Coordinates of C-alpha atoms in Angstrom, one line a residue:
Chain C
M770 CA 96.9 86.0 68.1
P771 CA 93.7 88.2 68.3
Q772 CA 91.4 85.3 69.5
G773 CA 93.3 83.4 72.2
V774 CA 92.1 79.9 73.4
P775 CA 90.1 80.0 76.7
T776 CA 91.5 77.7 79.4
S777 CA 88.1 76.2 80.2
V778 CA 84.8 76.1 78.4
P779 CA 81.8 76.7 81.0
D780 CA 78.7 74.8 81.1
D781 CA 76.6 77.9 80.9
G782 CA 74.0 76.9 78.0
L783 CA 75.7 79.4 75.7
T784 CA 77.1 78.9 72.1
T785 CA 80.7 80.1 71.5
R786 CA 79.4 82.9 69.8
Q787 CA 77.0 84.2 72.3
R788 CA 79.5 83.7 75.0
R789 CA 82.0 85.6 73.0
N790 CA 79.5 88.5 72.5
R791 CA 78.6 89.1 76.0
P792 CA 78.8 92.6 77.0
L793 CA 81.9 93.4 79.3
L794 CA 82.3 95.1 82.5
I795 CA 86.0 96.3 82.5
V796 CA 87.8 97.9 85.5
H797 CA 91.3 99.7 85.2
T798 CA 92.7 100.3 88.5
G799 CA 96.0 100.5 90.1
A800 CA 98.1 103.4 91.2
M801 CA 100.0 103.9 88.0
K802 CA 99.2 105.9 84.6
G803 CA 97.3 104.4 81.9
K804 CA 93.9 103.8 83.5
S805 CA 92.3 106.3 81.4
T806 CA 94.5 106.4 78.4
A807 CA 93.7 102.5 77.9
A808 CA 90.1 103.1 78.3
F809 CA 90.1 105.7 75.7
G810 CA 92.2 103.4 73.6
L811 CA 89.1 100.9 74.2
A812 CA 86.7 103.4 73.1
L813 CA 88.7 104.0 69.7
R814 CA 88.3 100.4 68.8
A815 CA 84.4 100.7 69.8
W816 CA 84.1 103.8 67.8
N817 CA 85.7 102.2 64.6
Q818 CA 83.1 99.1 65.0
G819 CA 80.6 102.1 64.4
W820 CA 79.4 101.7 68.3
D821 CA 78.1 105.0 69.8
V822 CA 80.4 106.0 72.6
G823 CA 79.6 107.9 76.1
V824 CA 82.4 109.3 78.3
Y825 CA 81.5 110.6 82.0
Q826 CA 84.4 112.1 83.6
F827 CA 84.0 112.3 87.1
V828 CA 86.5 114.8 87.9
K829 CA 85.9 118.0 90.0
S830 CA 87.8 120.4 87.9
A831 CA 86.1 122.2 84.8
K832 CA 89.8 123.0 83.8
W833 CA 90.9 119.5 83.4
K834 CA 90.7 118.7 79.6
V835 CA 92.4 115.7 78.3
G836 CA 93.6 115.6 74.7
E837 CA 91.4 112.4 74.3
E838 CA 88.5 114.8 74.8
A839 CA 89.3 117.0 71.6
A840 CA 90.1 113.9 69.6
F841 CA 87.1 112.1 70.5
L842 CA 84.9 115.3 69.8
A843 CA 86.6 115.5 66.3
L844 CA 85.8 111.7 65.6
G845 CA 82.1 112.6 66.7
R846 CA 82.0 115.2 64.2
L847 CA 83.5 113.1 61.4
H848 CA 80.7 110.5 62.2
E849 CA 78.2 113.3 62.0
Q850 CA 79.5 114.2 58.5
T851 CA 80.4 110.9 56.9
G852 CA 78.7 108.0 58.9
E853 CA 82.1 107.0 59.7
G854 CA 82.6 105.1 63.1
G855 CA 79.9 105.9 65.9
A856 CA 78.6 109.0 67.6
V857 CA 80.4 110.5 70.6
A858 CA 78.9 112.2 73.6
W859 CA 81.4 113.4 76.4
H860 CA 80.3 114.7 79.5
K861 CA 82.1 116.1 82.4
M862 CA 81.1 116.5 86.2
G863 CA 83.3 119.8 86.6
E864 CA 81.8 121.7 84.3
G865 CA 78.2 120.8 85.4
W866 CA 77.0 117.8 83.2
S867 CA 75.7 118.9 79.9
W868 CA 72.1 117.6 80.4
I869 CA 71.8 120.2 83.2
Q870 CA 70.7 123.7 83.1
R871 CA 73.2 125.2 85.4
G872 CA 76.6 125.2 86.7
P873 CA 78.0 122.5 89.0
E874 CA 76.7 122.5 92.7
E875 CA 79.3 123.4 95.3
D876 CA 78.5 119.9 96.7
H877 CA 80.5 117.2 94.8
A878 CA 78.6 114.4 96.0
V879 CA 75.2 115.7 94.5
N880 CA 77.2 116.5 91.1
A881 CA 78.4 112.7 91.1
R882 CA 74.9 111.3 92.1
E883 CA 73.6 113.3 89.1
G884 CA 76.2 111.7 86.6
W885 CA 75.3 108.4 88.0
E886 CA 71.5 108.8 87.7
Q887 CA 71.9 109.9 84.0
I888 CA 74.3 106.8 83.2
K889 CA 71.5 104.7 84.8
R890 CA 69.0 106.3 82.3
D891 CA 71.4 105.7 79.4
L892 CA 72.0 102.4 80.3
A893 CA 68.1 101.4 80.3
A894 CA 67.8 103.2 77.0
E895 CA 70.6 101.2 75.4
R896 CA 72.0 104.6 74.4
F897 CA 75.8 103.5 73.8
G898 CA 77.6 100.6 72.9
C899 CA 80.7 101.7 75.0
Y900 CA 80.6 103.6 77.9
V901 CA 83.7 105.3 79.7
L902 CA 83.2 106.1 83.5
D903 CA 86.1 107.9 83.9
E904 CA 87.5 108.1 87.6
F905 CA 84.2 106.7 88.6
T906 CA 85.7 104.5 91.7
Y907 CA 86.4 107.5 93.7
P908 CA 82.8 108.7 94.3
M909 CA 82.0 105.2 95.1
K910 CA 85.3 105.1 97.5
W911 CA 84.0 108.3 99.2
G912 CA 80.7 107.1 99.6
W913 CA 78.9 109.6 97.3
I914 CA 77.4 106.6 95.1
D915 CA 76.3 103.5 96.3
V916 CA 78.5 100.6 95.4
A917 CA 75.6 97.9 95.6
D918 CA 73.3 100.0 93.3
V919 CA 76.2 100.3 90.7
V920 CA 76.9 96.5 90.8
A921 CA 73.0 95.8 90.6
T922 CA 72.5 98.0 87.7
L923 CA 75.5 97.0 85.7
R924 CA 74.7 93.5 86.2
A925 CA 71.2 94.1 84.8
R926 CA 71.8 96.2 82.0
P927 CA 70.1 95.4 79.0
G928 CA 71.4 94.5 75.4
R929 CA 75.2 94.7 74.5
Q930 CA 76.7 97.7 76.5
H931 CA 80.3 97.5 77.1
V932 CA 81.0 99.4 80.3
V933 CA 84.8 100.7 81.3
I934 CA 85.4 102.0 84.8
T935 CA 88.6 103.7 85.8
G936 CA 90.2 104.7 89.0
R937 CA 92.2 103.9 91.8
D938 CA 91.2 101.7 94.6
A939 CA 88.4 99.9 92.9
H940 CA 85.9 98.4 95.3
P941 CA 85.9 94.6 96.0
D942 CA 82.4 94.1 95.1
L943 CA 83.0 96.1 91.7
I944 CA 85.9 93.7 90.9
A945 CA 84.0 90.9 91.6
A946 CA 81.2 92.0 89.4
A947 CA 83.7 92.8 86.5
D948 CA 84.6 90.4 83.6
L949 CA 87.8 92.0 83.1
V950 CA 90.1 93.9 85.6
V951 CA 93.5 95.2 84.7
E952 CA 96.0 96.7 87.5
M953 CA 98.3 99.4 86.2
T954 CA 101.3 99.2 88.5
K955 CA 104.2 101.5 88.8
V956 CA 107.8 100.1 87.6
K957 CA 109.1 103.7 87.1
H958 CA 107.8 107.3 86.8
P959 CA 109.6 110.4 85.7
M960 CA 108.3 112.1 88.9
D961 CA 110.8 109.9 90.9
A962 CA 113.5 111.9 88.9
G963 CA 112.0 115.0 89.9
Q964 CA 110.4 115.5 86.5
K965 CA 106.7 117.2 86.5
G966 CA 103.8 116.3 84.2
Q967 CA 103.9 117.5 80.9
R968 CA 101.2 118.8 78.1
G969 CA 100.6 115.9 75.6
I970 CA 101.4 113.2 78.1
E971 CA 99.5 113.6 81.2
W972 CA 96.8 115.4 79.5
Chain D
M943 CA 95.7 117.3 89.6
P944 CA 97.3 117.4 86.2
Q945 CA 100.7 118.5 87.6
G946 CA 101.3 116.5 90.8
V947 CA 104.4 117.2 92.9
P948 CA 107.9 115.5 92.4
T949 CA 109.2 113.7 95.3
S950 CA 112.6 115.4 94.9
V951 CA 114.1 117.9 92.8
P952 CA 117.1 116.8 91.2
D953 CA 120.6 118.7 90.9
D954 CA 120.8 118.6 87.2
G955 CA 121.0 122.4 86.2
L956 CA 117.7 122.4 84.4
T957 CA 114.9 124.6 85.2
T958 CA 111.4 123.2 86.0
R959 CA 110.2 124.0 82.4
Q960 CA 113.3 122.5 80.9
R961 CA 113.0 119.3 83.1
R962 CA 109.2 119.1 82.5
N963 CA 109.6 119.2 79.0
R964 CA 112.1 116.4 78.4
P965 CA 110.9 113.9 75.8
L966 CA 109.9 110.6 77.5
L967 CA 110.7 107.0 76.7
I968 CA 107.6 105.1 77.9
V969 CA 107.4 101.3 78.2
H970 CA 104.1 99.5 78.7
T971 CA 104.9 95.9 79.7
G972 CA 103.3 93.1 81.5
A973 CA 100.9 90.1 80.7
M974 CA 97.8 91.9 80.6
K975 CA 95.8 94.0 78.1
G976 CA 96.0 97.7 78.3
K977 CA 99.7 98.0 76.9
S978 CA 98.9 99.1 73.3
T979 CA 95.3 100.6 74.1
A980 CA 97.1 103.0 76.6
A981 CA 99.9 103.7 74.2
F982 CA 97.5 104.9 71.7
G983 CA 95.6 106.7 74.2
L984 CA 98.8 108.7 74.8
A985 CA 99.1 109.0 70.9
L986 CA 95.6 110.8 71.0
R987 CA 97.0 113.3 73.4
A988 CA 99.9 113.7 71.3
W989 CA 97.6 114.2 68.1
N990 CA 95.6 116.9 70.1
Q991 CA 98.8 118.9 70.7
G992 CA 99.4 119.0 67.2
W993 CA 102.3 116.6 67.2
D994 CA 103.0 114.2 64.5
V995 CA 102.4 110.8 65.2
G996 CA 104.2 107.8 64.0
V997 CA 103.0 104.2 64.8
Y998 CA 105.0 101.1 63.7
Q999 CA 103.3 97.8 64.6
F1000 CA 105.7 94.9 64.7
V1001 CA 102.9 92.2 64.2
K1002 CA 103.4 89.6 61.9
S1003 CA 99.9 89.2 60.3
A1004 CA 98.8 91.5 57.7
K1005 CA 95.1 90.6 58.9
W1006 CA 95.5 91.9 62.2
K1007 CA 94.0 95.4 62.3
V1008 CA 93.1 97.3 65.4
G1009 CA 90.3 99.5 65.6
E1010 CA 92.8 102.2 66.5
E1011 CA 94.2 102.3 63.0
A1012 CA 91.3 103.1 61.2
A1013 CA 90.4 106.0 64.0
F1014 CA 93.8 107.4 63.7
L1015 CA 93.9 107.2 59.9
A1016 CA 90.6 109.1 60.3
L1017 CA 92.3 111.9 62.5
G1018 CA 95.0 112.0 60.0
R1019 CA 92.7 112.8 57.2
L1020 CA 90.9 115.4 59.4
H1021 CA 94.5 117.0 60.0
E1022 CA 95.3 117.2 56.5
Q1023 CA 91.6 118.9 55.6
T1024 CA 91.6 121.2 58.8
G1025 CA 94.8 121.5 60.1
E1026 CA 93.6 120.5 63.6
G1027 CA 95.9 118.0 65.4
G1028 CA 98.9 116.3 63.9
A1029 CA 99.6 114.2 61.2
V1030 CA 99.5 110.5 61.4
A1031 CA 101.9 108.0 59.7
W1032 CA 100.8 104.1 60.4
H1033 CA 103.2 101.2 59.5
K1034 CA 102.6 97.6 59.7
M1035 CA 105.4 94.8 59.6
G1036 CA 102.8 92.2 58.6
E1037 CA 101.9 94.2 55.5
G1038 CA 105.4 94.8 54.7
W1039 CA 106.6 98.1 55.5
S1040 CA 104.9 101.1 53.6
W1041 CA 108.2 102.6 52.5
I1042 CA 109.4 99.1 50.9
Q1043 CA 108.5 98.4 47.5
R1044 CA 107.6 94.8 48.0
G1045 CA 105.6 92.5 50.1
P1046 CA 107.2 91.3 53.6
E1047 CA 109.9 88.8 53.6
E1048 CA 109.5 85.3 54.8
D1049 CA 112.1 86.1 57.3
H1050 CA 110.4 88.1 60.0
A1051 CA 113.8 89.2 61.4
V1052 CA 114.6 90.9 58.3
N1053 CA 111.3 92.5 58.2
A1054 CA 111.6 93.7 62.0
R1055 CA 115.3 95.1 61.4
E1056 CA 113.9 97.2 58.1
G1057 CA 111.2 98.5 60.7
W1058 CA 113.9 99.3 63.3
E1059 CA 116.2 101.2 60.5
Q1060 CA 113.4 103.3 59.4
I1061 CA 112.6 104.4 63.0
K1062 CA 116.4 105.3 63.5
R1063 CA 116.2 107.4 60.1
D1064 CA 112.9 109.0 61.4
L1065 CA 114.5 109.7 64.8
A1066 CA 117.3 111.3 63.2
A1067 CA 115.2 113.6 61.0
E1068 CA 113.0 114.4 64.0
R1069 CA 109.9 113.4 61.9
F1070 CA 107.3 112.9 64.7
G1071 CA 106.5 114.1 68.2
C1072 CA 105.1 110.8 69.3
Y1073 CA 106.3 107.3 68.2
V1074 CA 104.5 104.4 69.1
L1075 CA 106.7 101.2 68.6
D1076 CA 104.0 98.5 69.1
E1077 CA 105.0 95.1 70.3
F1078 CA 108.6 96.2 69.7
T1079 CA 109.7 94.4 72.8
Y1080 CA 109.4 90.9 71.0
P1081 CA 112.0 91.5 68.2
M1082 CA 114.2 92.5 70.8
K1083 CA 113.4 89.6 72.9
W1084 CA 113.8 87.4 70.1
G1085 CA 117.3 88.7 69.3
W1086 CA 116.1 90.1 65.8
I1087 CA 117.0 93.6 66.9
D1088 CA 120.0 94.5 69.0
V1089 CA 118.9 96.0 72.5
A1090 CA 122.0 98.0 72.8
D1091 CA 121.5 99.6 69.6
V1092 CA 118.0 100.4 70.6
V1093 CA 118.9 102.1 74.0
A1094 CA 122.1 104.1 72.3
T1095 CA 119.8 105.1 69.7
L1096 CA 116.9 106.2 72.0
R1097 CA 119.3 108.0 74.5
A1098 CA 120.9 110.0 71.8
R1099 CA 117.9 110.9 69.9
P1100 CA 117.5 114.8 69.1
G1101 CA 114.9 117.3 70.0
R1102 CA 111.7 116.5 71.9
Q1103 CA 110.5 113.3 70.4
H1104 CA 108.3 111.0 72.8
V1105 CA 108.5 107.3 72.2
V1106 CA 106.1 104.5 73.7
I1107 CA 107.2 100.9 73.3
T1108 CA 104.9 97.9 74.2
G1109 CA 105.0 94.3 74.4
R1110 CA 105.5 91.7 77.3
D1111 CA 109.0 90.8 78.8
A1112 CA 110.8 94.2 78.2
H1113 CA 114.5 93.8 78.3
P1114 CA 116.0 95.0 81.6
D1115 CA 118.2 97.4 79.5
L1116 CA 115.4 98.9 77.9
I1117 CA 113.7 99.3 81.4
A1118 CA 117.0 101.0 82.9
A1119 CA 116.9 103.4 79.9
A1120 CA 113.1 104.2 80.2
D1121 CA 111.7 107.3 82.0
L1122 CA 108.3 105.9 82.6
V1123 CA 107.3 102.2 82.8
V1124 CA 104.1 100.7 83.7
E1125 CA 103.3 97.1 83.9
M1126 CA 99.8 95.9 83.3
T1127 CA 98.9 93.0 85.4
K1128 CA 96.0 90.6 85.4
V1129 CA 93.5 90.9 87.9
K1130 CA 90.6 89.2 86.0
H1131 CA 90.5 88.1 82.4
P1132 CA 87.0 86.9 80.7
M1133 CA 89.0 84.0 79.0
D1134 CA 89.2 82.7 82.7
A1135 CA 85.4 82.2 82.4
G1136 CA 85.6 80.7 78.8
Q1137 CA 84.8 83.7 76.9
K1138 CA 87.0 84.6 73.8
G1139 CA 88.2 87.9 72.6
Q1140 CA 85.6 89.8 70.7
R1141 CA 85.5 92.8 68.2
G1142 CA 85.5 96.0 69.4
I1143 CA 87.2 95.0 72.7
E1144 CA 90.3 93.2 71.5
W1145 CA 90.7 94.7 68.4

C-alpha cells in the first residue's frame, strides 16, 4: 500500500531508487480547507525522517498563529534536547521575518520579496530537507514575486530538498513545474450552515 | 482572515458563540493524497489547544507506520512531562488494537468492528477532544461496519468532541451527516511520471 505501482516507467536514465528519491515540488491549491494542514502533516513526516523543516508563512497579520506553529516549535525543542527528528525553523511575514532586524514594512510586497530572497539563500545552502511555503501563491498572484524566478529557482535547487507550496489560485507555470498537485475542493462547509470558524479547527 | 463571514445566519436558537463552538464531524475524501496528512494537521491544532487526541488507524498492515505517529507520540510524551498540549493515544488495527490482549484476528472485519466498538465507548466517555478515524471509510464501504450505526452514534455524541474521518469513497449518509467535507482531487502525481512513493513523503 505505501509504495504503489507507477503506471509507466520513463526512459530517463535513472534507477528506480534514484527516481524514487527525487525531491518533490508539491502544490496544495483549491478553494477549500486542508491545503496548509496537509502541508504541515507532510512536514511531520519529514521531521520524523530527521530532516530539518523550514516554514515560511506569507500571511500579513502578526496575530495569525496556527496551532501547528506551537506544536512544531515543541518538536524543534525536542530535537535540540534529544536529537529526535529534525530541527524546525518557523518564519512569519506578518511579524517581520525573524532574520530582519526591524518590524515589517508597511509595504507587503517588500516584505514578501524579502521572504522569497531568504528562501533562495536557504535553498542554495541546502538548509532544510522540507520547506513549507505557506500561502505563497498569493504574492505571486498579486505580482509581488516573479513567477518565472520562482519556477527557475525551484527547478535548479540543489540536493534533495522537498518544497510544499500552499494557497488558492496557483499560477499555471507553478503547476506545470510541480511534481504533485492536489486541489482541495469543497463538498460541504459549516459556514454554509452559518457556523463561524473556531479555535482548534481553523487555527 | 481566521474567522470568515458566514453566508447566512440560521434560525436555530443558538448564540454565535454556541454555534461557533459546536463540535464538527469532518470528512476528508477523494482519490488524492492529503486526506490523512490534513487530518493530522488538524490534530496538531487540537493538541495545541490542550485537547486530548485519539487516533484510530483502520489499516491492515502492522508494518505501515506513518511519520505522524512518531511525531504525535513525541508530542504526547511532551504533554506528560511538561503539561504542554494534550494527551495522545494512537491505536492501529494492523497491530491488533492496543486495548485487546492478543494479536489481530485473521478476520479483518472482526478487527474493524472491535475498533469501532472502542470508539463508541470513548465517545460515550468523552475521552478525547479530537478523534482521527484514519481510513475509516473502507470498513464501512466493505460492509464490515454499519453506516447507520456510525451516523447515529456520531450525531448523538455528547459534549464537544471533534471527529475527522478519512478515506476514499465516503458513504453518502456519512457525507450528509458531516459538517465539513473536503475532497482531495488529483491535478498531478509523480507516479504519472514513473516515480514511486518515497520515505518522508508518502509515510
